[in-house]
Amino acid sequence: MTQEQQGTAAPPGTPAVVTATVPPQAPPPGPQGRPGGSGAEPPRRTAWAEGVDRLRAAAVTEPGRLRIIGAVLAVLVVAFGAATAWEMTDRSAAADDVLHSSQPLSADAADIYRSLADANTAASSGFLAGGQETKRSRDDYERNIHQAADKLVTAASNSRPGSTSAKTITELNTMLPEYKGLVERARANNRQGYPLGGAYLRYANSKMQTMLDKAERLYTVENQRLRSDYDDATPYPWIAFGAGVLAIGGLVWAQRRNYRRTNRVLNHGLAAATAATTVVLLWLAVGHTVARAGLNDSYDHGVRSLNTLNDARIASLKARANENLTLISRGAETRELDDGTVVDVYDYDFERQMKDLTAKLAAAEDLADDGAGVKPVETATGSMKVWKERHAEARAQDKLGNYQAALDKVIGTAAKKPTGECFKSVDDNLALALTHERAEFEKAAGDGRGAMNGLVVGAAVLAVLAAAGAVLGIGRRLSEYR
């Protein structure tokens, strides 16, 4: 303490003592870095929080609001274009599968079944002729065997590796040469008059029934795949529709806001963006509606008719094979029904297949939607009715013990009015109907797929242009503040 502070004056001659006022010292930092305390430094704010602050700050000024509006409009329009491109890409791919993959594979599966059944029918018909098998019968058998083999190769190349269809096709490829070997043994024994030939043929027929079961499963699986592709191709793109409506609503709101603040009716950038977005939305709605209508028409008047006609043709082939085997077995194969009645297995199956054929032909006639589709089905129906009458006559002769007369009624010359003529008429007319319905399918499905052409690319381009228009329109307003 100085003398002045003690209240006494310094004696004369004493040098003055200069005193300085020392500012108070801050307390030493605490252990945690805060002055005199123990708290840590405040954590840095996240980029998200800082961004929100900047956005709030910008939103209080008109230029800031305009920038936010421009960004939101661009995002809405681009999202609409992306949703349209995404959903329509999926639907276009499914429509392509319908037209170029699943339906052709379904048709191949049906052709495999028909070729196998036709080969079995030709083999039994040739066997009935004994040593006098005609060249036509032999050629029919060989042609159908080769056709089945070719269709199996095509189906294998179109099927998905590791799928159930691929496995079934492999099994059929293995069994086909085994079946052919049994038929050749049956023929060799039959030419020499050995009864063993009939046993070999029945064994071959048993193997063929296993093959036909597998071919039918292949046909069923591919039809299910076809139905699945239709289900993927036809649903409405609701996400894209919703995004489009939202984008147009945002653009209209922005233009209305612009009009209310500036009294200007038209902003060229926003108007162009609205027009482009509206075009995409209308294109999407009209294009998909037309595509959906075409695909649905191809299913209702193409696929359903094709499936019914294929089923009818399969039933006729099974009936013909059973009719031949009835004569070949000569009652060696019987079955006891639930009511105790004993029936010939093949004749019993023939009756069941003819009932199925009758139902399928009636359904095919109802599904046919023009004269070109109805006429061959009507002709096939008439031939089927005659076939039933002639078969009844053949069975009557066989039961009376007149085997040759029964044989003539089944595979005899035209003068004998055999059932073979009726079967051929049914098969040929069903083939004509199938050709017509396949053309109808391809036209309708092609029109449906064509309605989607360019939509994906067009939507993406117009969406980019619309986003650019929205940004330029907002930029024009921002330039007024500079």
CSV table of C-alpha atoms in Angstrom, one decimal:
chain,number,residue,atom,x,y,z
A,1,MET,CA,0.0,0.0,0.0
A,2,THR,CA,1.4,3.5,-0.9
A,3,GLN,CA,1.8,6.4,1.5
A,4,GLU,CA,-1.1,8.2,-0.1
A,5,GLN,CA,-3.2,5.2,0.5
A,6,GLN,CA,-2.2,5.3,4.2
A,7,GLY,CA,-3.1,8.9,4.4
A,8,THR,CA,0.5,10.3,4.9
A,9,ALA,CA,2.3,12.5,2.4
A,10,ALA,CA,5.7,11.4,1.1
A,11,PRO,CA,8.6,13.4,2.6
A,12,PRO,CA,10.3,16.0,0.3
A,13,GLY,CA,12.9,14.7,-2.0
A,14,THR,CA,11.4,11.3,-2.1
A,15,PRO,CA,11.0,10.1,-5.7
A,16,ALA,CA,7.5,9.7,-6.7
A,17,VAL,CA,6.3,6.2,-6.9
A,18,VAL,CA,4.3,5.6,-10.1
A,19,THR,CA,1.5,3.1,-9.6
A,20,ALA,CA,-0.4,1.3,-12.3
A,21,THR,CA,-3.9,0.0,-12.1
A,22,VAL,CA,-3.9,-3.7,-12.9
A,23,PRO,CA,-7.1,-5.0,-14.5
A,24,PRO,CA,-8.7,-7.8,-12.7
A,25,GLN,CA,-7.5,-11.2,-13.9
A,26,ALA,CA,-10.0,-13.7,-15.3
A,27,PRO,CA,-10.3,-16.8,-13.1
A,28,PRO,CA,-8.3,-19.7,-14.3
A,29,PRO,CA,-10.1,-22.1,-16.5
A,30,GLY,CA,-11.7,-25.0,-14.9
A,31,PRO,CA,-10.8,-28.6,-15.5
A,32,GLN,CA,-13.4,-28.8,-18.3
A,33,GLY,CA,-12.1,-25.7,-20.2
A,34,ARG,CA,-14.8,-23.2,-19.1
A,35,PRO,CA,-13.8,-20.2,-17.1
A,36,GLY,CA,-14.0,-21.2,-13.5
A,37,GLY,CA,-16.3,-24.1,-14.3
A,38,SER,CA,-16.3,-27.6,-15.5
A,39,GLY,CA,-18.5,-27.5,-18.7
A,40,ALA,CA,-17.1,-28.4,-22.2
A,41,GLU,CA,-17.1,-26.1,-25.3
A,42,PRO,CA,-20.4,-26.0,-27.0
A,43,PRO,CA,-20.6,-28.7,-29.8
A,44,ARG,CA,-20.5,-27.5,-33.4
A,45,ARG,CA,-23.8,-27.4,-35.2
A,46,THR,CA,-24.6,-30.0,-37.8
A,47,ALA,CA,-24.6,-29.1,-41.5
A,48,TRP,CA,-28.3,-29.9,-41.6
A,49,ALA,CA,-29.1,-27.5,-38.8
A,50,GLU,CA,-27.0,-24.8,-40.4
A,51,GLY,CA,-28.7,-25.4,-43.7
A,52,VAL,CA,-32.1,-25.1,-42.0
A,53,ASP,CA,-31.1,-21.8,-40.5
A,54,ARG,CA,-29.9,-20.5,-43.9
A,55,LEU,CA,-33.2,-21.7,-45.4
A,56,ARG,CA,-35.2,-19.9,-42.8
A,57,ALA,CA,-33.1,-16.8,-43.3
A,58,ALA,CA,-33.7,-17.0,-47.0
A,59,ALA,CA,-37.4,-17.5,-46.6
A,60,VAL,CA,-37.9,-14.1,-45.1
A,61,THR,CA,-36.9,-12.4,-48.4
A,62,GLU,CA,-38.7,-12.7,-51.7
A,63,PRO,CA,-35.6,-13.7,-53.7
A,64,GLY,CA,-35.0,-16.5,-51.1
A,65,ARG,CA,-38.5,-17.7,-51.4
A,66,LEU,CA,-38.3,-17.7,-55.2
A,67,ARG,CA,-35.1,-19.8,-55.1
A,68,ILE,CA,-36.8,-22.3,-52.8
A,69,ILE,CA,-39.9,-22.5,-55.0
A,70,GLY,CA,-37.7,-23.0,-58.1
A,71,ALA,CA,-35.8,-25.9,-56.5
A,72,VAL,CA,-39.0,-27.6,-55.3
A,73,LEU,CA,-40.7,-27.3,-58.7
A,74,ALA,CA,-37.6,-28.8,-60.4
A,75,VAL,CA,-37.6,-31.7,-58.0
A,76,LEU,CA,-41.3,-32.3,-58.5
A,77,VAL,CA,-41.0,-32.4,-62.3
A,78,VAL,CA,-37.9,-34.5,-62.3
A,79,ALA,CA,-39.5,-36.9,-59.8
A,80,PHE,CA,-42.5,-37.2,-62.1
A,81,GLY,CA,-40.3,-38.0,-65.1
A,82,ALA,CA,-38.3,-40.6,-63.1
A,83,ALA,CA,-41.5,-42.3,-61.8
A,84,THR,CA,-42.9,-42.4,-65.3
A,85,ALA,CA,-39.7,-43.8,-66.8
A,86,TRP,CA,-39.4,-46.4,-64.0
A,87,GLU,CA,-43.0,-47.7,-64.1
A,88,MET,CA,-43.3,-47.7,-67.8
A,89,THR,CA,-40.0,-49.5,-68.2
A,90,ASP,CA,-41.3,-52.3,-66.1
A,91,ARG,CA,-44.5,-52.5,-68.0
A,92,SER,CA,-42.8,-52.4,-71.4
A,93,ALA,CA,-40.5,-55.2,-70.4
A,94,ALA,CA,-43.5,-57.3,-69.2
A,95,ALA,CA,-45.3,-56.6,-72.5
A,96,ASP,CA,-42.2,-57.6,-74.4
A,97,ASP,CA,-42.2,-60.9,-72.5
A,98,VAL,CA,-45.8,-61.5,-73.3
A,99,LEU,CA,-45.3,-61.0,-77.0
A,100,HIS,CA,-41.8,-62.5,-77.5
A,101,SER,CA,-41.1,-64.9,-74.6
A,102,SER,CA,-43.9,-66.3,-72.4
A,103,GLN,CA,-46.6,-66.7,-75.1
A,104,PRO,CA,-44.3,-68.3,-77.7
A,105,LEU,CA,-43.0,-70.6,-75.0
A,106,SER,CA,-46.5,-71.5,-74.0
A,107,ALA,CA,-47.3,-72.2,-77.6
A,108,ASP,CA,-44.1,-74.3,-77.9
A,109,ALA,CA,-45.3,-76.3,-74.8
A,110,ALA,CA,-48.6,-76.9,-76.4
A,111,ASP,CA,-46.9,-78.0,-79.7
A,112,ILE,CA,-44.7,-80.4,-77.7
A,113,TYR,CA,-47.7,-82.0,-76.2
A,114,ARG,CA,-49.6,-82.1,-79.5
A,115,SER,CA,-46.6,-83.6,-81.4
A,116,LEU,CA,-46.0,-86.3,-78.7
A,117,ALA,CA,-49.7,-87.2,-78.7
A,118,ASP,CA,-49.9,-87.2,-82.5
A,119,ALA,CA,-46.8,-89.4,-82.7
A,120,ASN,CA,-48.4,-91.8,-80.3
A,121,THR,CA,-51.6,-91.8,-82.3
A,122,ALA,CA,-49.7,-92.4,-85.5
A,123,ALA,CA,-47.8,-95.3,-83.9
A,124,SER,CA,-50.9,-97.0,-82.7
A,125,SER,CA,-52.6,-96.5,-86.1
A,126,GLY,CA,-49.6,-98.0,-87.9
A,127,PHE,CA,-49.5,-100.9,-85.5
A,128,LEU,CA,-53.2,-101.7,-86.3
A,129,ALA,CA,-52.3,-102.0,-89.9
A,130,GLY,CA,-49.9,-104.7,-89.1
A,131,GLY,CA,-47.4,-105.6,-91.8
A,132,GLN,CA,-49.3,-103.3,-94.2
A,133,GLU,CA,-48.5,-100.1,-92.4
A,134,THR,CA,-48.8,-97.2,-94.9
A,135,LYS,CA,-46.0,-94.9,-95.8
A,136,ARG,CA,-48.2,-92.0,-94.7
A,137,SER,CA,-48.7,-93.4,-91.2
A,138,ARG,CA,-45.0,-94.0,-90.9
A,139,ASP,CA,-44.2,-90.5,-92.2
A,140,ASP,CA,-46.7,-88.9,-89.8
A,141,TYR,CA,-45.0,-90.7,-86.9
A,142,GLU,CA,-41.5,-89.6,-87.8
A,143,ARG,CA,-42.6,-86.0,-88.6
A,144,ASN,CA,-44.2,-85.6,-85.2
A,145,ILE,CA,-41.2,-87.2,-83.3
A,146,HIS,CA,-38.8,-84.8,-85.1
A,147,GLN,CA,-41.1,-81.9,-84.4
A,148,ALA,CA,-41.3,-82.7,-80.7
A,149,ALA,CA,-37.5,-82.9,-80.6
A,150,ASP,CA,-37.1,-79.6,-82.3
A,151,LYS,CA,-39.7,-77.9,-80.1
A,152,LEU,CA,-37.9,-79.2,-77.0
A,153,VAL,CA,-34.7,-77.6,-78.2
A,154,THR,CA,-36.4,-74.3,-78.8
A,155,ALA,CA,-38.2,-74.5,-75.4
A,156,ALA,CA,-34.9,-75.3,-73.7
A,157,SER,CA,-33.2,-72.2,-75.2
A,158,ASN,CA,-36.2,-69.9,-74.1
A,159,SER,CA,-36.6,-71.3,-70.6
A,160,ARG,CA,-34.9,-69.9,-67.6
A,161,PRO,CA,-31.9,-71.9,-66.4
A,162,GLY,CA,-32.6,-73.9,-63.3
A,163,SER,CA,-36.4,-73.4,-63.6
A,164,THR,CA,-39.0,-76.1,-63.3
A,165,SER,CA,-39.6,-75.8,-67.0
A,166,ALA,CA,-36.0,-76.4,-67.8
A,167,LYS,CA,-35.9,-79.5,-65.6
A,168,THR,CA,-39.1,-80.9,-67.3
A,169,ILE,CA,-37.7,-80.3,-70.8
A,170,THR,CA,-34.5,-82.2,-69.8
A,171,GLU,CA,-36.6,-85.2,-68.6
A,172,LEU,CA,-38.6,-85.2,-71.8
A,173,ASN,CA,-35.5,-85.1,-73.9
A,174,THR,CA,-34.3,-88.2,-72.0
A,175,MET,CA,-37.5,-90.1,-72.4
A,176,LEU,CA,-38.2,-89.4,-76.0
A,177,PRO,CA,-35.5,-91.8,-77.5
A,178,GLU,CA,-36.6,-94.4,-74.9
A,179,TYR,CA,-40.2,-94.2,-76.2
A,180,LYS,CA,-39.1,-94.4,-79.8
A,181,GLY,CA,-37.0,-97.5,-79.1
A,182,LEU,CA,-40.1,-99.2,-77.6
A,183,VAL,CA,-42.2,-98.4,-80.6
A,184,GLU,CA,-39.6,-99.8,-82.9
A,185,ARG,CA,-39.6,-103.1,-80.9
A,186,ALA,CA,-43.3,-103.2,-81.1
A,187,ARG,CA,-43.2,-102.8,-84.9
A,188,ALA,CA,-40.5,-105.4,-85.3
A,189,ASN,CA,-42.5,-108.0,-83.4
A,190,ASN,CA,-45.8,-107.0,-85.0
A,191,ARG,CA,-44.4,-107.5,-88.5
A,192,GLN,CA,-43.4,-111.0,-87.6
A,193,GLY,CA,-46.8,-111.7,-86.1
A,194,TYR,CA,-45.6,-112.0,-82.5
A,195,PRO,CA,-48.1,-111.1,-79.8
A,196,LEU,CA,-45.3,-109.5,-77.9
A,197,GLY,CA,-45.6,-106.5,-80.2
A,198,GLY,CA,-48.9,-105.5,-78.5
A,199,ALA,CA,-47.2,-105.7,-75.1
A,200,TYR,CA,-44.3,-103.5,-76.3
A,201,LEU,CA,-46.8,-100.9,-77.7
A,202,ARG,CA,-48.8,-100.8,-74.5
A,203,TYR,CA,-45.5,-100.3,-72.6
A,204,ALA,CA,-44.6,-97.5,-75.1
A,205,ASN,CA,-48.0,-96.0,-74.6
A,206,SER,CA,-47.6,-96.1,-70.8
A,207,LYS,CA,-44.3,-94.2,-71.2
A,208,MET,CA,-45.9,-91.8,-73.5
A,209,GLN,CA,-48.6,-91.1,-70.9
A,210,THR,CA,-45.9,-90.2,-68.4
A,211,MET,CA,-44.3,-87.9,-71.0
A,212,LEU,CA,-47.7,-86.3,-71.8
A,213,ASP,CA,-48.2,-85.6,-68.1
A,214,LYS,CA,-44.9,-83.9,-68.0
A,215,ALA,CA,-45.6,-82.0,-71.2
A,216,GLU,CA,-49.0,-80.9,-69.7
A,217,ARG,CA,-47.3,-79.6,-66.6
A,218,LEU,CA,-44.8,-77.7,-68.7
A,219,TYR,CA,-47.8,-76.2,-70.6
A,220,THR,CA,-49.5,-75.3,-67.3
A,221,VAL,CA,-46.4,-73.7,-65.9
A,222,GLU,CA,-45.8,-71.6,-69.0
A,223,ASN,CA,-49.4,-70.5,-69.0
A,224,GLN,CA,-49.0,-69.3,-65.4
A,225,ARG,CA,-45.9,-67.4,-66.4
A,226,LEU,CA,-47.8,-65.8,-69.3
A,227,ARG,CA,-50.6,-64.8,-66.9
A,228,SER,CA,-48.0,-63.3,-64.5
A,229,ASP,CA,-46.4,-61.3,-67.3
A,230,TYR,CA,-49.9,-59.9,-68.2
A,231,ASP,CA,-50.4,-59.0,-64.5
A,232,ASP,CA,-47.1,-57.1,-64.6
A,233,ALA,CA,-47.8,-55.3,-67.9
A,234,THR,CA,-51.4,-54.0,-67.3
A,235,PRO,CA,-51.6,-52.3,-63.9
A,236,TYR,CA,-52.0,-48.5,-63.9
A,237,PRO,CA,-48.9,-46.6,-63.0
A,238,TRP,CA,-50.4,-44.9,-60.0
A,239,ILE,CA,-47.1,-43.5,-58.6
A,240,ALA,CA,-46.4,-41.7,-61.9
A,241,PHE,CA,-50.0,-40.4,-62.0
A,242,GLY,CA,-49.7,-39.1,-58.5
A,243,ALA,CA,-46.3,-37.5,-59.1
A,244,GLY,CA,-47.6,-35.9,-62.3
A,245,VAL,CA,-50.7,-34.4,-60.6
A,246,LEU,CA,-48.5,-33.0,-57.8
A,247,ALA,CA,-46.0,-31.5,-60.3
A,248,ILE,CA,-48.7,-29.8,-62.3
A,249,GLY,CA,-50.4,-28.5,-59.1
A,250,GLY,CA,-47.1,-27.0,-57.9
A,251,LEU,CA,-46.5,-25.3,-61.3
A,252,VAL,CA,-50.0,-23.9,-61.3
A,253,TRP,CA,-49.7,-22.6,-57.8
A,254,ALA,CA,-46.3,-20.9,-58.6
A,255,GLN,CA,-47.9,-19.1,-61.6
A,256,ARG,CA,-50.9,-18.0,-59.6
A,257,ARG,CA,-48.6,-16.7,-56.9
A,258,ASN,CA,-46.5,-14.9,-59.5
A,259,TYR,CA,-49.7,-13.3,-61.0
A,260,ARG,CA,-50.9,-12.1,-57.6
A,261,ARG,CA,-47.6,-10.5,-56.7
A,262,THR,CA,-46.7,-9.0,-60.1
A,263,ASN,CA,-50.0,-8.8,-62.0
A,264,ARG,CA,-48.3,-10.5,-64.9
A,265,VAL,CA,-50.5,-13.1,-66.5
A,266,LEU,CA,-47.8,-15.2,-68.1
A,267,ASN,CA,-44.4,-16.4,-67.1
A,268,HIS,CA,-42.9,-18.1,-70.2
A,269,GLY,CA,-40.7,-20.5,-68.3
A,270,LEU,CA,-43.3,-21.7,-65.9
A,271,ALA,CA,-45.9,-21.9,-68.7
A,272,ALA,CA,-43.6,-24.0,-70.8
A,273,ALA,CA,-42.9,-26.3,-67.8
A,274,THR,CA,-46.6,-26.7,-67.2
A,275,ALA,CA,-47.2,-27.5,-70.9
A,276,ALA,CA,-44.4,-30.1,-71.0
A,277,THR,CA,-45.6,-31.8,-67.8
A,278,THR,CA,-49.2,-31.9,-68.9
A,279,VAL,CA,-48.1,-33.5,-72.2
A,280,VAL,CA,-46.2,-36.2,-70.3
A,281,LEU,CA,-49.2,-36.9,-68.0
A,282,LEU,CA,-51.7,-37.1,-70.9
A,283,TRP,CA,-49.3,-39.2,-73.0
A,284,LEU,CA,-48.9,-41.5,-70.0
A,285,ALA,CA,-52.6,-41.8,-69.4
A,286,VAL,CA,-53.6,-42.3,-73.0
A,287,GLY,CA,-50.7,-44.5,-73.9
A,288,HIS,CA,-51.1,-46.8,-71.0
A,289,THR,CA,-54.8,-47.0,-71.4
A,290,VAL,CA,-54.4,-48.0,-75.1
A,291,ALA,CA,-51.7,-50.5,-74.2
A,292,ARG,CA,-53.8,-52.0,-71.4
A,293,ALA,CA,-56.8,-52.3,-73.7
A,294,GLY,CA,-54.7,-54.0,-76.4
A,295,LEU,CA,-53.1,-56.4,-74.0
A,296,ASN,CA,-56.4,-57.3,-72.3
A,297,ASP,CA,-57.9,-57.9,-75.7
A,298,SER,CA,-55.0,-60.1,-76.7
A,299,TYR,CA,-55.7,-62.2,-73.6
A,300,ASP,CA,-59.5,-62.3,-73.8
A,301,HIS,CA,-59.7,-63.0,-77.5
A,302,GLY,CA,-56.3,-64.5,-78.1
A,303,VAL,CA,-54.7,-66.4,-75.2
A,304,ARG,CA,-58.0,-67.7,-73.8
A,305,SER,CA,-59.1,-69.0,-77.3
A,306,LEU,CA,-55.6,-70.5,-77.9
A,307,ASN,CA,-55.7,-72.3,-74.6
A,308,THR,CA,-59.2,-73.7,-75.2
A,309,LEU,CA,-58.3,-74.8,-78.8
A,310,ASN,CA,-55.1,-76.4,-77.6
A,311,ASP,CA,-57.1,-78.3,-74.9
A,312,ALA,CA,-59.6,-79.4,-77.5
A,313,ARG,CA,-56.9,-80.6,-79.8
A,314,ILE,CA,-55.2,-82.5,-77.0
A,315,ALA,CA,-58.5,-84.1,-76.1
A,316,SER,CA,-59.1,-85.3,-79.7
A,317,LEU,CA,-55.5,-86.7,-79.9
A,318,LYS,CA,-56.0,-88.6,-76.6
A,319,ALA,CA,-59.4,-89.9,-77.8
A,320,ARG,CA,-57.9,-91.1,-81.0
A,321,ALA,CA,-55.0,-92.9,-79.3
A,322,ASN,CA,-57.4,-94.6,-76.9
A,323,GLU,CA,-59.6,-95.6,-79.7
A,324,ASN,CA,-56.7,-97.4,-81.4
A,325,LEU,CA,-55.5,-99.0,-78.2
A,326,THR,CA,-58.9,-100.4,-77.6
A,327,LEU,CA,-58.5,-102.5,-80.7
A,328,ILE,CA,-54.8,-103.3,-80.0
A,329,SER,CA,-55.4,-104.5,-76.4
A,330,ARG,CA,-58.5,-106.5,-77.3
A,331,GLY,CA,-59.8,-106.3,-73.8
A,332,ALA,CA,-56.5,-107.1,-72.1
A,333,GLU,CA,-56.7,-103.9,-70.0
A,334,THR,CA,-59.8,-103.6,-67.8
A,335,ARG,CA,-60.9,-101.5,-64.8
A,336,GLU,CA,-63.5,-102.0,-62.2
A,337,LEU,CA,-65.6,-98.8,-61.5
A,338,ASP,CA,-67.0,-97.8,-58.1
A,339,ASP,CA,-70.3,-99.4,-59.0
A,340,GLY,CA,-68.6,-102.7,-59.7
A,341,THR,CA,-68.9,-102.4,-63.5
A,342,VAL,CA,-65.8,-103.8,-65.4
A,343,VAL,CA,-64.9,-101.7,-68.4
A,344,ASP,CA,-62.2,-101.6,-71.0
A,345,VAL,CA,-59.6,-99.0,-69.9
A,346,TYR,CA,-59.0,-97.5,-73.3
A,347,ASP,CA,-62.6,-97.4,-74.3
A,348,TYR,CA,-63.5,-95.8,-71.0
A,349,ASP,CA,-60.8,-93.2,-71.4
A,350,PHE,CA,-62.0,-92.6,-75.0
A,351,GLU,CA,-65.5,-91.7,-73.7
A,352,ARG,CA,-64.1,-89.3,-71.1
A,353,GLN,CA,-61.9,-87.5,-73.7
A,354,MET,CA,-64.8,-87.2,-76.1
A,355,LYS,CA,-66.9,-85.5,-73.4
A,356,ASP,CA,-64.0,-83.1,-72.7
A,357,LEU,CA,-63.6,-82.5,-76.5
A,358,THR,CA,-67.3,-81.6,-76.7
A,359,ALA,CA,-67.1,-79.1,-73.8
A,360,LYS,CA,-63.9,-77.5,-75.2
A,361,LEU,CA,-65.3,-77.1,-78.7
A,362,ALA,CA,-68.4,-75.4,-77.3
A,363,ALA,CA,-66.2,-73.1,-75.2
A,364,ALA,CA,-64.0,-72.3,-78.3
A,365,GLU,CA,-67.1,-71.4,-80.4
A,366,ASP,CA,-68.3,-69.0,-77.6
A,367,LEU,CA,-64.8,-67.3,-77.5
A,368,ALA,CA,-64.5,-66.9,-81.2
A,369,ASP,CA,-65.4,-63.3,-82.1
A,370,ASP,CA,-65.5,-63.4,-85.9
A,371,GLY,CA,-66.5,-65.7,-88.7
A,372,ALA,CA,-63.0,-66.8,-89.5
A,373,GLY,CA,-62.7,-68.1,-86.0
A,374,VAL,CA,-66.1,-69.6,-85.7
A,375,LYS,CA,-66.3,-71.6,-89.0
A,376,PRO,CA,-63.4,-74.1,-88.4
A,377,VAL,CA,-64.7,-74.7,-84.8
A,378,GLU,CA,-68.2,-75.4,-86.2
A,379,THR,CA,-66.8,-77.8,-88.8
A,380,ALA,CA,-64.7,-79.6,-86.1
A,381,THR,CA,-67.9,-79.9,-84.0
A,382,GLY,CA,-69.8,-81.5,-86.8
A,383,SER,CA,-66.9,-84.0,-87.5
A,384,MET,CA,-66.8,-84.9,-83.8
A,385,LYS,CA,-70.5,-85.8,-83.8
A,386,VAL,CA,-70.0,-88.1,-86.8
A,387,TRP,CA,-66.9,-89.5,-85.1
A,388,LYS,CA,-69.0,-90.6,-82.1
A,389,GLU,CA,-71.5,-92.3,-84.3
A,390,ARG,CA,-68.9,-94.2,-86.3
A,391,HIS,CA,-67.1,-95.2,-83.1
A,392,ALA,CA,-70.3,-96.6,-81.7
A,393,GLU,CA,-70.6,-98.7,-84.8
A,394,ALA,CA,-67.0,-99.9,-84.5
A,395,ARG,CA,-67.5,-100.9,-80.9
A,396,ALA,CA,-70.7,-102.8,-81.7
A,397,GLN,CA,-68.8,-104.8,-84.4
A,398,ASP,CA,-66.0,-105.5,-81.9
A,399,LYS,CA,-68.3,-106.7,-79.2
A,400,LEU,CA,-69.9,-109.1,-81.7
A,401,GLY,CA,-66.5,-110.6,-82.5
A,402,ASN,CA,-66.2,-108.9,-85.9
A,403,TYR,CA,-62.7,-107.6,-85.3
A,404,GLN,CA,-61.9,-106.9,-89.0
A,405,ALA,CA,-65.2,-104.9,-89.4
A,406,ALA,CA,-64.3,-102.9,-86.3
A,407,LEU,CA,-60.8,-102.3,-87.6
A,408,ASP,CA,-62.2,-101.1,-91.0
A,409,LYS,CA,-64.4,-98.7,-89.1
A,410,VAL,CA,-61.4,-97.2,-87.4
A,411,ILE,CA,-58.5,-97.2,-89.9
A,412,GLY,CA,-60.2,-98.5,-93.1
A,413,THR,CA,-60.4,-96.9,-96.5
A,414,ALA,CA,-62.7,-93.9,-97.3
A,415,ALA,CA,-65.3,-96.3,-98.6
A,416,LYS,CA,-65.6,-97.9,-95.2
A,417,LYS,CA,-66.3,-94.4,-93.6
A,418,PRO,CA,-63.7,-94.8,-90.8
A,419,THR,CA,-63.4,-92.8,-87.7
A,420,GLY,CA,-59.9,-91.8,-88.9
A,421,GLU,CA,-61.5,-89.4,-91.4
A,422,CYS,CA,-63.5,-87.7,-88.6
A,423,PHE,CA,-60.4,-87.4,-86.4
A,424,LYS,CA,-58.4,-85.8,-89.2
A,425,SER,CA,-61.2,-83.3,-89.9
A,426,VAL,CA,-61.3,-82.3,-86.3
A,427,ASP,CA,-57.5,-82.0,-86.0
A,428,ASP,CA,-57.2,-80.0,-89.3
A,429,ASN,CA,-59.9,-77.6,-88.4
A,430,LEU,CA,-58.6,-77.0,-84.9
A,431,ALA,CA,-55.2,-76.3,-86.5
A,432,LEU,CA,-56.9,-73.7,-88.8
A,433,ALA,CA,-58.6,-72.1,-85.8
A,434,LEU,CA,-55.3,-72.0,-83.8
A,435,THR,CA,-53.6,-70.3,-86.7
A,436,HIS,CA,-56.3,-67.6,-86.9
A,437,GLU,CA,-56.4,-67.0,-83.1
A,438,ARG,CA,-52.6,-66.8,-82.9
A,439,ALA,CA,-52.7,-64.1,-85.6
A,440,GLU,CA,-55.4,-62.2,-83.6
A,441,PHE,CA,-53.2,-62.5,-80.4
A,442,GLU,CA,-50.1,-61.2,-82.1
A,443,LYS,CA,-52.0,-58.2,-83.6
A,444,ALA,CA,-53.7,-57.2,-80.3
A,445,ALA,CA,-50.6,-57.7,-78.2
A,446,GLY,CA,-48.4,-55.9,-80.8
A,447,ASP,CA,-50.8,-52.9,-80.8
A,448,GLY,CA,-50.7,-52.9,-76.9
A,449,ARG,CA,-47.0,-53.0,-76.8
A,450,GLY,CA,-46.7,-50.4,-79.6
A,451,ALA,CA,-48.7,-47.9,-77.5
A,452,MET,CA,-45.8,-47.8,-75.0
A,453,ASN,CA,-43.2,-47.1,-77.6
A,454,GLY,CA,-41.2,-43.9,-76.9
A,455,LEU,CA,-43.0,-43.2,-73.7
A,456,VAL,CA,-40.0,-43.9,-71.4
A,457,VAL,CA,-37.6,-41.7,-73.4
A,458,GLY,CA,-40.2,-39.0,-74.2
A,459,ALA,CA,-41.2,-38.7,-70.6
A,460,ALA,CA,-37.6,-38.4,-69.4
A,461,VAL,CA,-36.7,-35.7,-72.1
A,462,LEU,CA,-39.9,-33.7,-71.5
A,463,ALA,CA,-39.4,-33.9,-67.7
A,464,VAL,CA,-35.8,-32.4,-68.0
A,465,LEU,CA,-37.2,-29.7,-70.3
A,466,ALA,CA,-40.0,-28.9,-67.9
A,467,ALA,CA,-37.5,-28.7,-65.0
A,468,ALA,CA,-35.3,-26.3,-67.0
A,469,GLY,CA,-38.4,-24.2,-67.9
A,470,ALA,CA,-39.4,-24.0,-64.2
A,471,VAL,CA,-35.9,-22.9,-63.2
A,472,LEU,CA,-35.6,-20.3,-66.0
A,473,GLY,CA,-39.0,-19.0,-65.2
A,474,ILE,CA,-38.1,-18.4,-61.5
A,475,GLY,CA,-34.7,-17.0,-62.6
A,476,ARG,CA,-36.5,-14.4,-64.7
A,477,ARG,CA,-38.2,-13.2,-61.6
A,478,LEU,CA,-35.0,-13.2,-59.6
A,479,SER,CA,-33.3,-11.0,-62.2
A,480,GLU,CA,-35.7,-8.2,-61.3
A,481,TYR,CA,-34.2,-8.0,-57.8
A,482,ARG,CA,-30.6,-7.4,-59.1
